[in-house]
Amino acid sequence: MSIWKYANPLKFMGWTGPIVVPMAVLATVCILTGIIWGFFFTPDDYRMGSSVKIIYIHVPSAMMAINAWAMMLVASLIWLVRRHHVSALAAKAAAPIGVVMTLIALITGAIWGQPMWGTWWAWDPRLTSFLILLLFYIGYMAMWQAIENPDTAADLTSVLCLVGSVFAILSRYAVNFWNQGLHQGASLSLDAEENVADVFWFPLVLTIVGFVLLFIALVLIRTRTEIRARRLFSLNARERMNDA
Amino acid sequence: MIGLLMRDLRLAVRAGGGFGLGLAFFLIVTVLVPFGVGPDTGLLARIAPGILWIGALLACLLSLDRIFQLDFEDGSLDLLATAPVPLEGVVAIKALAHWLTTGLPLTLAAPVLGVLLNLPGPGFIWLLVSLAIGTPALSIIGAFGAALTVGLKRGGLLMSLLVLPLYVPSLIFGTEAARRGAEGLAGGAPLMFAAGITLGSLAILPFAAAAALRINLR
Amino acid sequence: MPELGKYAAEVLAAYGATFLLLAGLVWATWARSIRVRRALEQALEQRDNG
């Protein structure tokens, strides 16, 4: 008995089936509550005015953009080491979600930056590294698209994800070196000095939890779809062989 | 190993190997830039290190798909994979051959093109050194990208998409060193970082590239 | 509706863009899920009957 038994495709379909819908509902509830709370019942920031309300989508999406890549990295490693097909498919399923999260973070950031910094875009380290992250996501997805054999695709994208992670981190520090930023520090560090005020904190945590749940629900749905697609692929392949 | 290096060098230099193509491309990119941004020498002097680095990077990209593609097509890559030499070593040698036929000539040509862009006097040596240190990373990263896409029909475009983001750190530190040098500042720190990235890439990527090749040859 | 002051346009635009992107993602996920599920069911049926 080990946790790996849950990675068997059939088992995976079995245990994820019943939890997908509750997970999606819970994610929706958390996001909606957090956003309604943040949108209607928090005061304006004394410096940023009402624009501070963008934080409830900007910060969670930015966190998920990075966490999605981290999850892809873990899933790729599991695939390379233990050859669980579900793992590779989960990594594939997470990439488009990561792209959307990165886009949301970039767009809301640009909209927020316009009144605060007087510019849509600045070549600030954080902004720039997110743009680079977006490029990595695009390359990763393009690689999945380009290769026909599913196992080869899983292997090559996993290797790419590993190497890409190293270079993404390198780029993160390289751009730090290259330009000083406009972006403020961490909003949610353990260091209380840096932290956002409590009134903003609670709804923010709620939306973050909501985004995490949304991510999990979407990954589960997409992975289930990928498993079905793989099954279909092999069924069709068998049929063609029978016909021939 | 040496035999393989000599073979790759000969193949690259021979007619149709595209040896001069990268250099010509580098020249053309550099010549086109002033048409794009205007002939103001002050501006050109300021952006010269960046332009030359980007030109070198793109010229390098141009010849990457030749690293493995031809050997893959005529089957000699299968032979190399089963040869007593480790595949990691083959990757390293092929990257070295690529660097000797593109990175090194580009590095040597860059100061000449720097004259066209009005690069300030102290910048020449920094540009030369930063390219000499940075371009090996471009070759080995490119070899990794080429290994990933070797089995694909039209892998060239995908490879650019994969490889260019990986070039970001080298580009940042390389141009930063050259820029600081051109402005008369000390460029030692970014140069060290660039060297670190080159050495790190040389240490890790042959293994990743060999793994990718094995997957593609399966 | 809370008073959004001079940043109303920015805040609403940010929320609108997010909503659109998320809706697009959820829709794409959903649509593909249903399409693949149908196709698989059909293929299984064909195999069992044929």
Coordinates of C-alpha atoms in Angstrom, one line a residue:
Chain A
M1 CA 0.0 0.0 0.0
S2 CA 1.4 3.4 -0.9
I3 CA 0.1 6.7 -2.2
W4 CA 1.2 5.7 -5.7
K5 CA -1.8 3.5 -6.1
Y6 CA -3.8 6.6 -6.5
A7 CA -1.8 7.4 -9.7
N8 CA -3.2 4.4 -11.6
P9 CA -5.3 6.0 -14.3
L10 CA -8.4 3.9 -13.4
K11 CA -8.0 4.6 -9.7
F12 CA -7.4 8.2 -10.5
M13 CA -10.6 8.5 -12.5
G14 CA -12.4 6.7 -9.6
W15 CA -11.3 8.9 -6.7
T16 CA -11.3 12.2 -8.6
G17 CA -14.7 11.7 -10.1
P18 CA -16.8 12.5 -6.9
I19 CA -14.6 15.4 -5.7
V20 CA -14.4 17.5 -8.8
V21 CA -17.8 19.1 -8.5
P22 CA -17.5 19.9 -4.7
M23 CA -14.0 21.3 -5.3
A24 CA -15.3 23.5 -8.1
V25 CA -18.2 24.7 -6.0
L26 CA -16.0 25.4 -3.0
A27 CA -13.6 27.3 -5.3
T28 CA -16.4 29.4 -6.6
V29 CA -17.8 30.1 -3.1
C30 CA -14.3 31.2 -1.8
I31 CA -13.5 33.4 -4.8
L32 CA -17.0 35.0 -4.8
T33 CA -17.0 35.6 -1.1
G34 CA -13.5 37.0 -1.1
I35 CA -14.1 39.3 -4.0
I36 CA -17.5 40.5 -2.7
W37 CA -16.0 41.1 0.7
G38 CA -13.0 42.8 -0.8
F39 CA -14.9 44.8 -3.3
F40 CA -17.8 46.1 -1.2
F41 CA -16.7 45.9 2.4
T42 CA -13.1 47.0 2.6
P43 CA -12.0 50.7 2.9
D44 CA -9.9 52.4 0.3
D45 CA -6.2 52.5 0.8
Y46 CA -5.0 56.0 1.9
R47 CA -2.4 56.1 -0.8
M48 CA -3.8 54.0 -3.6
G49 CA -7.5 54.8 -3.2
S50 CA -10.0 52.3 -4.5
S51 CA -7.4 50.9 -7.0
V52 CA -6.3 48.7 -4.1
K53 CA -9.2 46.5 -4.8
I54 CA -7.3 45.0 -7.7
I55 CA -5.1 43.2 -5.2
Y56 CA -7.8 40.6 -4.7
I57 CA -7.2 39.2 -8.2
H58 CA -3.7 40.4 -8.9
V59 CA -2.0 38.7 -6.0
P60 CA -3.8 35.3 -6.1
S61 CA -3.3 35.0 -9.9
A62 CA 0.4 35.9 -9.6
M63 CA 0.8 33.3 -6.9
M64 CA -0.9 30.7 -9.0
A65 CA 1.1 31.5 -12.0
I66 CA 4.2 30.5 -10.2
N67 CA 2.6 27.6 -8.3
A68 CA 1.3 26.1 -11.5
W69 CA 4.8 26.0 -12.8
A70 CA 6.1 24.5 -9.6
M71 CA 3.3 21.8 -9.8
M72 CA 4.3 21.1 -13.4
L73 CA 7.9 20.7 -12.3
V74 CA 7.0 18.2 -9.5
A75 CA 4.7 16.3 -11.9
S76 CA 7.4 16.2 -14.5
L77 CA 9.9 14.8 -12.0
I78 CA 7.4 12.2 -10.9
W79 CA 6.8 11.2 -14.5
L80 CA 10.6 10.9 -15.2
V81 CA 11.3 9.0 -12.1
R82 CA 8.3 6.8 -11.6
R83 CA 6.6 6.8 -15.1
H84 CA 3.1 7.5 -13.9
H85 CA 1.2 8.5 -16.9
V86 CA -1.3 10.5 -14.9
S87 CA 1.5 12.7 -13.6
A88 CA 2.7 13.6 -17.1
L89 CA -0.9 14.4 -18.2
A90 CA -1.4 16.5 -15.1
A91 CA 1.6 18.6 -16.0
K92 CA 0.2 19.0 -19.5
A93 CA -3.2 19.9 -18.0
A94 CA -1.7 22.6 -15.7
A95 CA 0.1 24.6 -18.4
P96 CA -2.8 26.4 -20.0
I97 CA -4.1 27.3 -16.5
G98 CA -0.7 28.7 -15.7
V99 CA -0.7 30.8 -18.9
V100 CA -4.1 32.3 -18.0
M101 CA -3.0 33.1 -14.5
T102 CA 0.1 34.7 -15.8
L103 CA -1.9 36.8 -18.2
I104 CA -4.3 37.8 -15.5
A105 CA -1.5 38.9 -13.3
L106 CA 0.2 40.8 -16.1
I107 CA -3.0 42.5 -17.3
T108 CA -4.4 43.5 -13.8
G109 CA -0.8 44.6 -13.0
A110 CA -0.7 46.8 -16.1
I111 CA -4.1 48.3 -15.3
W112 CA -3.0 48.9 -11.8
G113 CA 0.3 50.3 -12.8
Q114 CA -1.2 52.9 -15.1
P115 CA -2.7 55.2 -12.3
M116 CA -0.1 54.3 -9.7
W117 CA 3.2 54.5 -11.6
G118 CA 1.9 56.5 -14.5
T119 CA 2.8 53.7 -17.0
W120 CA 1.2 50.5 -18.2
W121 CA 4.4 48.7 -18.4
A122 CA 7.9 49.2 -16.9
W123 CA 10.8 46.9 -17.3
D124 CA 10.7 46.2 -13.7
P125 CA 12.3 42.9 -12.4
R126 CA 9.0 41.4 -11.3
L127 CA 7.1 42.4 -14.4
T128 CA 9.9 41.2 -16.6
S129 CA 10.2 37.9 -15.0
F130 CA 6.5 37.3 -15.4
L131 CA 6.8 38.0 -19.1
I132 CA 9.7 35.5 -19.3
L133 CA 7.6 33.0 -17.4
L134 CA 4.9 33.5 -20.0
L135 CA 7.4 32.7 -22.7
F136 CA 8.4 29.5 -20.9
Y137 CA 4.8 28.4 -20.6
I138 CA 4.3 29.1 -24.3
G139 CA 7.3 27.1 -25.3
Y140 CA 6.3 24.2 -23.0
M141 CA 2.8 24.1 -24.6
A142 CA 4.2 24.4 -28.1
M143 CA 6.4 21.4 -27.4
W144 CA 3.4 19.3 -26.3
Q145 CA 1.6 20.4 -29.5
A146 CA 4.4 19.6 -31.8
I147 CA 5.1 15.9 -30.9
E148 CA 2.8 13.2 -31.9
N149 CA 3.9 10.3 -29.9
P150 CA 2.4 10.9 -26.4
D151 CA 5.2 9.2 -24.4
T152 CA 7.9 11.0 -26.3
A153 CA 6.1 14.3 -25.8
A154 CA 5.7 13.6 -22.1
D155 CA 9.4 12.8 -21.8
L156 CA 10.7 15.8 -23.8
T157 CA 8.4 18.3 -22.1
S158 CA 9.4 17.0 -18.7
V159 CA 13.1 17.5 -19.6
L160 CA 12.2 21.0 -20.9
C161 CA 10.3 21.8 -17.7
L162 CA 13.3 20.8 -15.5
V163 CA 15.8 22.8 -17.5
G164 CA 13.3 25.7 -17.9
S165 CA 12.9 25.9 -14.2
V166 CA 16.6 26.3 -13.6
F167 CA 16.7 29.1 -16.3
A168 CA 13.5 30.7 -15.1
I169 CA 15.1 31.1 -11.6
L170 CA 18.3 32.3 -13.1
S171 CA 16.4 34.9 -15.2
R172 CA 14.5 36.0 -12.1
Y173 CA 17.8 37.0 -10.4
A174 CA 19.4 38.2 -13.6
V175 CA 16.6 40.8 -14.2
N176 CA 17.0 41.9 -10.6
F177 CA 20.5 42.7 -11.4
W178 CA 19.6 44.4 -14.6
N179 CA 17.1 47.0 -13.3
Q180 CA 15.8 48.3 -10.1
G181 CA 12.1 47.9 -9.7
L182 CA 9.0 50.0 -9.1
H183 CA 7.1 47.0 -7.8
Q184 CA 6.5 46.9 -4.1
G185 CA 7.8 44.0 -2.0
A186 CA 5.9 40.9 -0.9
S187 CA 2.3 41.5 0.1
L188 CA 2.2 38.4 2.3
S189 CA 5.5 37.8 3.8
L190 CA 5.8 36.6 7.4
D191 CA 7.6 39.8 8.2
A192 CA 4.8 41.9 9.6
E193 CA 6.4 45.2 8.6
E194 CA 6.0 44.5 4.9
N195 CA 2.6 43.0 5.2
V196 CA -0.7 44.5 3.9
A197 CA -3.1 45.7 6.6
D198 CA -5.5 43.3 8.2
V199 CA -8.6 44.7 6.6
F200 CA -7.2 43.8 3.2
W201 CA -5.6 40.6 4.4
F202 CA -8.7 38.4 5.3
P203 CA -10.5 38.7 2.0
L204 CA -7.2 38.4 0.2
V205 CA -6.5 35.1 1.9
L206 CA -10.0 33.9 1.0
T207 CA -9.5 34.7 -2.7
I208 CA -6.0 33.0 -2.6
V209 CA -7.6 29.9 -1.2
G210 CA -10.3 30.2 -3.8
F211 CA -7.7 30.5 -6.6
V212 CA -5.8 27.4 -5.3
L213 CA -9.0 25.4 -5.2
L214 CA -10.0 26.6 -8.7
F215 CA -6.6 25.6 -9.9
I216 CA -6.9 22.1 -8.4
A217 CA -10.4 21.7 -9.7
L218 CA -9.4 22.7 -13.2
V219 CA -6.3 20.5 -13.2
L220 CA -8.4 17.5 -12.2
I221 CA -11.0 18.2 -14.9
R222 CA -8.3 18.7 -17.5
T223 CA -6.4 15.7 -16.4
R224 CA -9.5 13.5 -16.6
T225 CA -10.1 14.9 -20.1
E226 CA -6.5 14.0 -21.0
I227 CA -6.9 10.5 -19.7
R228 CA -10.0 10.0 -21.7
A229 CA -8.4 11.5 -24.8
R230 CA -5.5 9.1 -24.4
R231 CA -7.9 6.2 -24.1
L232 CA -9.6 7.3 -27.2
F233 CA -6.3 7.6 -29.0
S234 CA -5.3 4.1 -28.2
L235 CA -8.8 2.8 -29.1
N236 CA -8.6 4.4 -32.5
A237 CA -5.1 3.1 -33.0
R238 CA -6.2 -0.4 -32.2
E239 CA -9.1 0.0 -34.6
R240 CA -6.8 1.1 -37.4
M241 CA -4.6 -1.9 -36.7
N242 CA -7.6 -4.3 -36.9
D243 CA -8.7 -2.7 -40.2
A244 CA -5.4 -3.0 -41.7
Chain B
M1 CA 36.3 12.4 -29.6
I2 CA 38.9 14.5 -31.5
G3 CA 38.0 12.7 -34.7
L4 CA 34.4 13.6 -34.2
L5 CA 35.3 17.2 -33.6
M6 CA 37.4 17.4 -36.7
R7 CA 34.6 15.7 -38.7
D8 CA 32.1 18.3 -37.5
L9 CA 34.4 21.1 -38.2
R10 CA 35.1 19.9 -41.7
L11 CA 31.4 19.4 -42.4
A12 CA 30.7 22.9 -41.2
V13 CA 33.4 24.6 -43.2
R14 CA 32.7 22.7 -46.4
A15 CA 30.5 24.3 -49.0
G16 CA 26.9 24.1 -48.1
G17 CA 27.8 23.9 -44.4
G18 CA 26.7 27.4 -43.9
F19 CA 29.9 28.5 -42.1
G20 CA 29.9 32.0 -43.5
L21 CA 26.2 32.4 -43.3
G22 CA 26.0 33.2 -39.6
L23 CA 28.7 35.9 -40.0
A24 CA 26.9 37.4 -43.0
F25 CA 23.6 37.5 -41.0
F26 CA 25.4 39.2 -38.1
L27 CA 26.7 41.8 -40.5
I28 CA 23.3 42.4 -42.1
V29 CA 21.5 42.8 -38.7
T30 CA 24.1 45.2 -37.5
V31 CA 23.9 47.2 -40.7
L32 CA 20.1 47.3 -40.6
V33 CA 19.9 48.7 -37.1
P34 CA 21.0 52.2 -38.0
F35 CA 18.4 52.3 -40.7
G36 CA 15.8 51.4 -38.1
V37 CA 16.8 53.8 -35.3
G38 CA 18.4 56.6 -37.3
P39 CA 22.0 57.6 -37.8
D40 CA 22.5 59.5 -34.6
T41 CA 25.9 58.4 -33.4
G42 CA 25.3 59.2 -29.8
L43 CA 22.3 56.9 -29.7
L44 CA 24.1 54.2 -31.7
A45 CA 27.0 54.3 -29.3
R46 CA 24.7 53.8 -26.4
I47 CA 22.9 50.8 -27.8
A48 CA 25.8 49.3 -29.7
P49 CA 26.7 46.6 -27.0
G50 CA 23.1 45.4 -26.9
I51 CA 22.7 45.3 -30.7
L52 CA 25.9 43.4 -31.1
W53 CA 24.9 40.9 -28.5
I54 CA 21.5 40.4 -29.9
G55 CA 22.9 40.1 -33.4
A56 CA 25.4 37.5 -32.3
L57 CA 22.6 35.6 -30.5
L58 CA 20.3 35.5 -33.5
A59 CA 23.2 34.5 -35.8
C60 CA 24.0 31.7 -33.4
L61 CA 20.4 30.6 -33.4
L62 CA 20.5 30.4 -37.2
S63 CA 22.9 27.5 -37.3
L64 CA 21.6 25.5 -34.3
D65 CA 19.4 23.1 -36.1
R66 CA 22.4 21.8 -38.0
I67 CA 24.0 20.5 -34.8
F68 CA 22.0 17.2 -34.8
Q69 CA 19.5 17.4 -37.7
L70 CA 21.7 16.1 -40.5
D71 CA 23.2 13.3 -38.4
F72 CA 19.8 12.4 -37.3
E73 CA 18.5 12.2 -40.9
D74 CA 21.4 10.1 -42.3
G75 CA 21.5 7.8 -39.2
S76 CA 24.9 8.6 -38.0
L77 CA 23.4 9.9 -34.7
D78 CA 22.2 6.3 -34.1
L79 CA 25.7 5.1 -34.6
L80 CA 27.1 7.8 -32.3
A81 CA 24.5 6.8 -29.6
T82 CA 25.7 3.2 -29.7
A83 CA 29.4 4.1 -30.0
P84 CA 31.6 3.6 -26.9
V85 CA 31.8 7.4 -26.5
P86 CA 29.2 8.6 -24.0
L87 CA 26.4 10.5 -25.6
E88 CA 27.0 13.4 -23.2
G89 CA 30.5 13.7 -24.6
V90 CA 29.1 13.7 -28.1
V91 CA 26.8 16.5 -27.2
A92 CA 29.6 18.5 -25.7
I93 CA 31.9 18.0 -28.7
K94 CA 29.2 19.0 -31.1
A95 CA 28.4 22.1 -29.1
L96 CA 32.2 22.8 -29.1
A97 CA 32.3 22.4 -32.9
H98 CA 29.3 24.7 -33.2
W99 CA 31.0 27.3 -31.0
L100 CA 34.2 27.1 -33.0
T101 CA 32.4 27.6 -36.2
T102 CA 29.9 30.3 -35.1
G103 CA 30.5 31.7 -31.6
L104 CA 34.2 32.3 -32.1
P105 CA 34.0 34.0 -35.5
L106 CA 31.1 36.1 -34.2
T107 CA 33.1 37.2 -31.2
L108 CA 36.0 38.1 -33.4
A109 CA 33.8 40.0 -35.9
A110 CA 31.9 41.9 -33.2
P111 CA 34.6 44.6 -32.6
V112 CA 34.8 45.3 -36.4
L113 CA 31.0 45.8 -36.5
G114 CA 31.4 47.9 -33.3
V115 CA 33.2 50.5 -35.4
L116 CA 30.1 50.7 -37.6
L117 CA 28.0 51.4 -34.5
N118 CA 30.4 53.9 -33.1
L119 CA 31.1 51.8 -30.0
P120 CA 33.1 53.9 -27.5
G121 CA 36.9 53.1 -27.2
P122 CA 36.9 51.2 -23.9
G123 CA 34.0 49.1 -24.9
F124 CA 35.8 47.0 -27.5
I125 CA 37.8 44.9 -25.1
W126 CA 34.8 44.4 -22.9
L127 CA 32.6 43.4 -25.8
L128 CA 35.2 41.0 -27.0
V129 CA 35.6 39.4 -23.6
S130 CA 31.9 39.3 -22.7
L131 CA 31.1 37.6 -26.1
A132 CA 34.0 35.2 -25.7
I133 CA 32.7 34.2 -22.2
G134 CA 29.0 34.3 -23.1
T135 CA 28.8 32.6 -26.5
P136 CA 29.8 29.1 -25.3
A137 CA 26.6 29.1 -23.2
L138 CA 24.6 30.0 -26.3
S139 CA 26.1 27.0 -28.1
I140 CA 25.4 24.5 -25.4
I141 CA 21.9 25.8 -24.6
G142 CA 21.3 25.7 -28.3
A143 CA 22.5 22.1 -28.5
F144 CA 20.0 21.3 -25.8
G145 CA 17.2 23.0 -27.8
A146 CA 18.3 21.2 -31.0
A147 CA 18.3 17.8 -29.1
L148 CA 14.8 18.4 -28.0
T149 CA 13.5 19.2 -31.4
V150 CA 15.6 16.9 -33.5
G151 CA 12.8 14.4 -34.3
L152 CA 10.4 17.1 -35.6
K153 CA 9.7 17.9 -39.2
R154 CA 9.6 21.6 -38.9
G155 CA 11.5 21.9 -35.6
G156 CA 13.3 25.2 -36.4
L157 CA 10.6 27.6 -35.3
L158 CA 9.8 25.6 -32.2
M159 CA 13.4 25.5 -31.3
S160 CA 13.7 29.2 -31.5
L161 CA 10.7 29.5 -29.2
L162 CA 12.3 27.1 -26.7
V163 CA 15.8 28.4 -26.9
L164 CA 15.4 32.2 -26.8
P165 CA 13.9 32.3 -23.3
L166 CA 16.8 30.2 -22.1
Y167 CA 19.2 32.8 -23.5
V168 CA 17.8 35.6 -21.3
P169 CA 20.3 35.3 -18.4
S170 CA 23.4 35.1 -20.7
L171 CA 22.1 38.1 -22.7
I172 CA 21.4 40.2 -19.6
F173 CA 24.8 39.6 -18.0
G174 CA 26.8 39.8 -21.3
T175 CA 25.3 43.0 -22.5
E176 CA 25.5 44.5 -19.0
A177 CA 29.2 43.8 -18.9
A178 CA 29.8 45.2 -22.4
R179 CA 27.6 48.3 -21.6
R180 CA 29.4 49.1 -18.4
G181 CA 32.7 48.6 -20.1
A182 CA 31.6 51.0 -22.9
E183 CA 30.6 53.6 -20.3
G184 CA 34.0 53.3 -18.6
L185 CA 32.6 51.5 -15.5
A186 CA 33.9 48.3 -14.0
G187 CA 32.1 45.4 -15.7
G188 CA 33.7 42.7 -13.6
A189 CA 30.6 41.6 -11.7
P190 CA 28.2 40.9 -14.6
L191 CA 31.1 39.3 -16.4
M192 CA 31.5 36.9 -13.5
F193 CA 27.8 36.1 -13.6
A194 CA 28.0 35.5 -17.3
A195 CA 30.9 33.1 -16.8
G196 CA 29.0 31.4 -14.0
I197 CA 26.0 30.8 -16.3
T198 CA 28.3 29.5 -19.0
L199 CA 30.1 27.1 -16.7
G200 CA 26.9 25.9 -15.1
S201 CA 25.3 25.3 -18.5
L202 CA 28.4 23.4 -19.6
A203 CA 28.1 21.3 -16.5
I204 CA 24.4 20.4 -16.6
L205 CA 23.1 20.7 -20.2
P206 CA 25.1 18.0 -21.9
F207 CA 23.3 15.5 -19.6
A208 CA 19.9 17.1 -20.3
A209 CA 20.6 17.2 -24.1
A210 CA 21.8 13.6 -24.1
A211 CA 18.7 12.5 -22.3
A212 CA 16.6 14.4 -24.9
L213 CA 18.5 12.7 -27.7
R214 CA 18.0 9.2 -26.2
I215 CA 14.3 9.9 -26.0
N216 CA 14.2 11.1 -29.6
L217 CA 16.2 8.1 -30.8
R218 CA 14.0 5.6 -29.0
Chain C
M1 CA -22.1 49.7 -5.4
P2 CA -19.2 51.1 -3.4
E3 CA -17.8 54.5 -4.2
L4 CA -14.8 53.8 -6.4
G5 CA -13.7 57.4 -6.9
K6 CA -11.4 58.3 -9.7
Y7 CA -10.1 54.7 -10.1
A8 CA -13.5 53.2 -11.0
A9 CA -12.5 52.6 -14.6
E10 CA -9.2 50.8 -13.7
V11 CA -10.8 48.6 -11.0
L12 CA -13.7 47.6 -13.2
A13 CA -11.5 47.0 -16.2
A14 CA -9.2 44.8 -14.1
Y15 CA -12.1 42.8 -12.7
G16 CA -13.7 42.6 -16.2
A17 CA -10.5 41.3 -17.8
T18 CA -10.0 38.7 -15.1
F19 CA -13.6 37.5 -15.4
L20 CA -13.3 37.2 -19.2
L21 CA -10.1 35.3 -19.0
L22 CA -11.3 32.9 -16.3
A23 CA -14.6 32.4 -18.1
G24 CA -12.7 31.6 -21.2
L25 CA -10.5 29.1 -19.4
V26 CA -13.4 27.4 -17.7
W27 CA -15.4 27.3 -20.9
A28 CA -12.5 25.8 -22.8
T29 CA -11.9 23.2 -20.1
W30 CA -15.5 22.3 -20.0
A31 CA -16.1 22.2 -23.7
R32 CA -13.1 19.9 -24.3
S33 CA -14.1 17.7 -21.4
I34 CA -17.6 17.1 -22.8
R35 CA -16.3 16.7 -26.3
V36 CA -13.7 14.1 -25.4
R37 CA -16.1 12.3 -23.1
R38 CA -18.7 12.0 -25.8
A39 CA -16.2 10.8 -28.4
L40 CA -14.9 8.2 -25.9
E41 CA -18.4 6.9 -25.1
Q42 CA -19.1 6.6 -28.8
A43 CA -15.9 4.8 -29.5
L44 CA -16.5 2.4 -26.7
E45 CA -20.1 1.7 -27.9
Q46 CA -18.8 1.1 -31.4
R47 CA -16.2 -1.4 -30.1
D48 CA -18.8 -3.3 -28.0
N49 CA -21.4 -3.4 -30.8
G50 CA -19.1 -3.8 -33.8

